[in-house]
Amino acid sequence: MKKRLLFIAGLLACSSFALPAQESIPGSDRMLTVSGRSLSRGDTLSFNWSGTEVRIRFQGRSLKMTCADSGADWFNVFIDKPLSTSADKILKVGKAGFREISLVEGARKGTHDVIIQKRTEGEQGRLDIVSFETDGRFLQADGLRDRHIEFIGDSYTCGYGASVTGRDKPFKAEEEDANLSYASILGRFFDADVNLVSHSGRGIIRNYGDGNPGSTMPLRYLRTFDANAGELWDPAAAAFIPDIVVIYLGTNDFSTGKQPRLEDWLAAYKSLLETVRGWYGEGVPILCAAAPSGREMAEYVEMAARESGVPNVYWTALHDGVYNHEEDLGADWHPNYKGHRKVASALAPHISTLTGWPLPDKAIE
């Protein structure tokens, strides 16, 4: 009897060694790398700006995330590969309280790298991540890249309707994809991290279709979270200083309805330039780009940059011929991925010149 008990005890001891290890880390853990504006508070990592990325590295076969969303957000998931136009998974996280989501299942044994990227913009919701769990162990994720570009923009920068073709299609949140916008394309082209501070329909002094000055991009630019005016962003606490800032705004100011006075618009644009300059210093170039919405827009952006008196500011204009209005358009007459590639192609030489980065000998995609 004694020998039998010893044999059973031996089996139990051996089987315990065969069980996979389990490890959990908080969403705010330093082994994770976050590209984009975010806030860590306690165990929770929170963010809502378009294109924000979380990078995770683990050794094991599975990865789970416990999180909640304030709305209904969509995310790209890349497994063991860099960012590209083809995600391994597309996740929807709805407004249903905290829940566990499987990111990786049944992977081969070994080390794996996972990137979670927010497809949708801030008004769709804010993600709060409380923990990650693996059947193995976590390792230090890759850090931020050596290059960094900040983009300040509207729906074009968000990738509004970018994943479909058909200019008369209505907007659907699942068809918005910041990863397909000109901004993310340029990030991949220059091997740079991108920080998107953008919201559809917003302008410098006036938003699309109205005269409401309370939620324009210069005001939202000051925030940690898109729709939360009480949580201001602290650039001194950021993990990066951008090598260049690109401002792609103005179309919504001069859209339908009441038009702003040009002198008021120029003053508001100057104020935004001064904010950027105050945050990052004179060594960071600012490129002001005019969207393809008429000759006047190009003239206004040039005036705003040239007359601001802010040093190290440049301008360029994208004219109507930069993309066509058939197959290059997605939902609501916004550029789709094909159109965004053309926008990125037009802006790439300016970024190369202003930063001193060589123009890569590869496709812009």
PDB file of N, CA and C in Angstrom, residues 113-156:
ATOM      1  N   ASP A 113       5.405  37.691 -31.260  1.00  0.00           N
ATOM      2  CA  ASP A 113       5.187  39.135 -31.158  1.00  0.00           C
ATOM      3  C   ASP A 113       3.796  39.468 -31.678  1.00  0.00           C
ATOM      4  N   VAL A 114       3.061  40.230 -30.910  1.00  0.00           N
ATOM      5  CA  VAL A 114       1.696  40.605 -31.272  1.00  0.00           C
ATOM      6  C   VAL A 114       1.565  42.123 -31.218  1.00  0.00           C
ATOM      7  N   ILE A 115       0.890  42.683 -32.219  1.00  0.00           N
ATOM      8  CA  ILE A 115       0.594  44.120 -32.246  1.00  0.00           C
ATOM      9  C   ILE A 115      -0.919  44.285 -32.293  1.00  0.00           C
ATOM     10  N   ILE A 116      -1.456  45.067 -31.368  1.00  0.00           N
ATOM     11  CA  ILE A 116      -2.876  45.444 -31.395  1.00  0.00           C
ATOM     12  C   ILE A 116      -2.936  46.902 -31.831  1.00  0.00           C
ATOM     13  N   GLN A 117      -3.705  47.180 -32.864  1.00  0.00           N
ATOM     14  CA  GLN A 117      -3.766  48.536 -33.431  1.00  0.00           C
ATOM     15  C   GLN A 117      -5.220  48.989 -33.531  1.00  0.00           C
ATOM     16  N   LYS A 118      -5.511  50.173 -33.051  1.00  0.00           N
ATOM     17  CA  LYS A 118      -6.882  50.701 -33.086  1.00  0.00           C
ATOM     18  C   LYS A 118      -7.228  51.177 -34.488  1.00  0.00           C
ATOM     19  N   ARG A 119      -8.245  50.590 -35.071  1.00  0.00           N
ATOM     20  CA  ARG A 119      -8.705  50.975 -36.413  1.00  0.00           C
ATOM     21  C   ARG A 119      -9.577  52.226 -36.376  1.00  0.00           C
ATOM     22  N   THR A 120     -10.435  52.316 -35.385  1.00  0.00           N
ATOM     23  CA  THR A 120     -11.468  53.347 -35.337  1.00  0.00           C
ATOM     24  C   THR A 120     -11.035  54.536 -34.490  1.00  0.00           C
ATOM     25  N   GLU A 121     -11.731  55.648 -34.695  1.00  0.00           N
ATOM     26  CA  GLU A 121     -11.331  56.892 -34.039  1.00  0.00           C
ATOM     27  C   GLU A 121     -11.961  57.042 -32.659  1.00  0.00           C
ATOM     28  N   GLY A 122     -11.571  58.103 -31.975  1.00  0.00           N
ATOM     29  CA  GLY A 122     -11.923  58.279 -30.579  1.00  0.00           C
ATOM     30  C   GLY A 122     -13.406  58.307 -30.285  1.00  0.00           C
ATOM     31  N   GLU A 123     -14.210  58.827 -31.195  1.00  0.00           N
ATOM     32  CA  GLU A 123     -15.638  58.916 -30.908  1.00  0.00           C
ATOM     33  C   GLU A 123     -16.309  57.541 -30.905  1.00  0.00           C
ATOM     34  N   GLN A 124     -15.620  56.527 -31.428  1.00  0.00           N
ATOM     35  CA  GLN A 124     -16.169  55.175 -31.389  1.00  0.00           C
ATOM     36  C   GLN A 124     -15.970  54.515 -30.027  1.00  0.00           C
ATOM     37  N   GLY A 125     -15.002  55.002 -29.252  1.00  0.00           N
ATOM     38  CA  GLY A 125     -14.827  54.442 -27.921  1.00  0.00           C
ATOM     39  C   GLY A 125     -13.398  54.528 -27.421  1.00  0.00           C
ATOM     40  N   ARG A 126     -13.245  54.243 -26.131  1.00  0.00           N
ATOM     41  CA  ARG A 126     -11.937  54.180 -25.478  1.00  0.00           C
ATOM     42  C   ARG A 126     -11.728  52.771 -24.956  1.00  0.00           C
ATOM     43  N   LEU A 127     -10.544  52.216 -25.218  1.00  0.00           N
ATOM     44  CA  LEU A 127     -10.230  50.874 -24.743  1.00  0.00           C
ATOM     45  C   LEU A 127      -9.481  50.955 -23.416  1.00  0.00           C
ATOM     46  N   ASP A 128      -9.905  50.144 -22.437  1.00  0.00           N
ATOM     47  CA  ASP A 128      -9.235  50.017 -21.147  1.00  0.00           C
ATOM     48  C   ASP A 128      -8.774  48.571 -21.005  1.00  0.00           C
ATOM     49  N   ILE A 129      -7.465  48.373 -20.995  1.00  0.00           N
ATOM     50  CA  ILE A 129      -6.890  47.028 -20.862  1.00  0.00           C
ATOM     51  C   ILE A 129      -6.401  46.861 -19.429  1.00  0.00           C
ATOM     52  N   VAL A 130      -6.895  45.820 -18.735  1.00  0.00           N
ATOM     53  CA  VAL A 130      -6.468  45.598 -17.352  1.00  0.00           C
ATOM     54  C   VAL A 130      -5.403  44.518 -17.248  1.00  0.00           C
ATOM     55  N   SER A 131      -5.370  43.567 -18.199  1.00  0.00           N
ATOM     56  CA  SER A 131      -4.354  42.515 -18.089  1.00  0.00           C
ATOM     57  C   SER A 131      -4.204  41.743 -19.390  1.00  0.00           C
ATOM     58  N   PHE A 132      -3.048  41.090 -19.513  1.00  0.00           N
ATOM     59  CA  PHE A 132      -2.785  40.084 -20.537  1.00  0.00           C
ATOM     60  C   PHE A 132      -2.402  38.795 -19.825  1.00  0.00           C
ATOM     61  N   GLU A 133      -2.733  37.675 -20.447  1.00  0.00           N
ATOM     62  CA  GLU A 133      -2.408  36.374 -19.856  1.00  0.00           C
ATOM     63  C   GLU A 133      -1.913  35.430 -20.934  1.00  0.00           C
ATOM     64  N   THR A 134      -0.885  34.653 -20.607  1.00  0.00           N
ATOM     65  CA  THR A 134      -0.364  33.643 -21.528  1.00  0.00           C
ATOM     66  C   THR A 134      -0.171  32.331 -20.780  1.00  0.00           C
ATOM     67  N   ASP A 135      -0.127  31.238 -21.532  1.00  0.00           N
ATOM     68  CA  ASP A 135       0.156  29.942 -20.926  1.00  0.00           C
ATOM     69  C   ASP A 135       1.652  29.752 -20.716  1.00  0.00           C
ATOM     70  N   GLY A 136       2.444  30.735 -21.120  1.00  0.00           N
ATOM     71  CA  GLY A 136       3.891  30.679 -20.930  1.00  0.00           C
ATOM     72  C   GLY A 136       4.376  31.838 -20.078  1.00  0.00           C
ATOM     73  N   ARG A 137       5.197  32.699 -20.691  1.00  0.00           N
ATOM     74  CA  ARG A 137       5.692  33.847 -19.950  1.00  0.00           C
ATOM     75  C   ARG A 137       5.859  35.035 -20.890  1.00  0.00           C
ATOM     76  N   PHE A 138       5.875  36.220 -20.300  1.00  0.00           N
ATOM     77  CA  PHE A 138       6.013  37.445 -21.083  1.00  0.00           C
ATOM     78  C   PHE A 138       7.467  37.876 -21.146  1.00  0.00           C
ATOM     79  N   LEU A 139       7.827  38.493 -22.274  1.00  0.00           N
ATOM     80  CA  LEU A 139       9.154  39.038 -22.484  1.00  0.00           C
ATOM     81  C   LEU A 139       9.028  40.513 -22.834  1.00  0.00           C
ATOM     82  N   GLN A 140      10.142  41.223 -22.813  1.00  0.00           N
ATOM     83  CA  GLN A 140      10.127  42.646 -23.160  1.00  0.00           C
ATOM     84  C   GLN A 140       9.814  42.817 -24.643  1.00  0.00           C
ATOM     85  N   ALA A 141       8.785  43.593 -24.946  1.00  0.00           N
ATOM     86  CA  ALA A 141       8.427  43.845 -26.346  1.00  0.00           C
ATOM     87  C   ALA A 141       9.423  44.798 -26.990  1.00  0.00           C
ATOM     88  N   ASP A 142       9.466  44.791 -28.319  1.00  0.00           N
ATOM     89  CA  ASP A 142      10.300  45.749 -29.035  1.00  0.00           C
ATOM     90  C   ASP A 142       9.918  47.172 -28.628  1.00  0.00           C
ATOM     91  N   GLY A 143      10.916  48.034 -28.492  1.00  0.00           N
ATOM     92  CA  GLY A 143      10.665  49.417 -28.118  1.00  0.00           C
ATOM     93  C   GLY A 143      10.183  50.252 -29.286  1.00  0.00           C
ATOM     94  N   LEU A 144      10.055  51.538 -29.053  1.00  0.00           N
ATOM     95  CA  LEU A 144       9.658  52.448 -30.118  1.00  0.00           C
ATOM     96  C   LEU A 144      10.760  52.526 -31.170  1.00  0.00           C
ATOM     97  N   ARG A 145      10.365  52.822 -32.389  1.00  0.00           N
ATOM     98  CA  ARG A 145      11.336  52.955 -33.472  1.00  0.00           C
ATOM     99  C   ARG A 145      12.156  54.239 -33.295  1.00  0.00           C
ATOM    100  N   ASP A 146      13.221  54.327 -34.053  1.00  0.00           N
ATOM    101  CA  ASP A 146      14.089  55.508 -33.963  1.00  0.00           C
ATOM    102  C   ASP A 146      13.452  56.741 -34.602  1.00  0.00           C
ATOM    103  N   ARG A 147      12.489  56.522 -35.495  1.00  0.00           N
ATOM    104  CA  ARG A 147      11.837  57.639 -36.182  1.00  0.00           C
ATOM    105  C   ARG A 147      10.384  57.757 -35.728  1.00  0.00           C
ATOM    106  N   HIS A 148       9.912  59.018 -35.719  1.00  0.00           N
ATOM    107  CA  HIS A 148       8.543  59.236 -35.257  1.00  0.00           C
ATOM    108  C   HIS A 148       7.917  60.415 -36.011  1.00  0.00           C
ATOM    109  N   ILE A 149       6.683  60.202 -36.482  1.00  0.00           N
ATOM    110  CA  ILE A 149       5.928  61.255 -37.182  1.00  0.00           C
ATOM    111  C   ILE A 149       4.610  61.468 -36.448  1.00  0.00           C
ATOM    112  N   GLU A 150       4.300  62.727 -36.166  1.00  0.00           N
ATOM    113  CA  GLU A 150       2.993  63.053 -35.590  1.00  0.00           C
ATOM    114  C   GLU A 150       2.123  63.690 -36.666  1.00  0.00           C
ATOM    115  N   PHE A 151       0.880  63.221 -36.747  1.00  0.00           N
ATOM    116  CA  PHE A 151      -0.087  63.748 -37.706  1.00  0.00           C
ATOM    117  C   PHE A 151      -1.256  64.358 -36.951  1.00  0.00           C
ATOM    118  N   ILE A 152      -1.646  65.564 -37.349  1.00  0.00           N
ATOM    119  CA  ILE A 152      -2.821  66.232 -36.794  1.00  0.00           C
ATOM    120  C   ILE A 152      -3.811  66.384 -37.939  1.00  0.00           C
ATOM    121  N   GLY A 153      -4.986  65.771 -37.818  1.00  0.00           N
ATOM    122  CA  GLY A 153      -5.866  65.776 -38.972  1.00  0.00           C
ATOM    123  C   GLY A 153      -7.315  65.501 -38.658  1.00  0.00           C
ATOM    124  N   ASP A 154      -8.058  65.237 -39.737  1.00  0.00           N
ATOM    125  CA  ASP A 154      -9.490  64.978 -39.634  1.00  0.00           C
ATOM    126  C   ASP A 154      -9.787  63.568 -40.143  1.00  0.00           C
ATOM    127  N   SER A 155     -10.917  63.389 -40.823  1.00  0.00           N
ATOM    128  CA  SER A 155     -11.329  62.054 -41.253  1.00  0.00           C
ATOM    129  C   SER A 155     -10.340  61.412 -42.215  1.00  0.00           C
ATOM    130  N   TYR A 156      -9.651  62.216 -43.040  1.00  0.00           N
ATOM    131  CA  TYR A 156      -8.649  61.645 -43.942  1.00  0.00           C
ATOM    132  C   TYR A 156      -7.558  60.937 -43.156  1.00  0.00           C
TER     133      TYR A 156
END
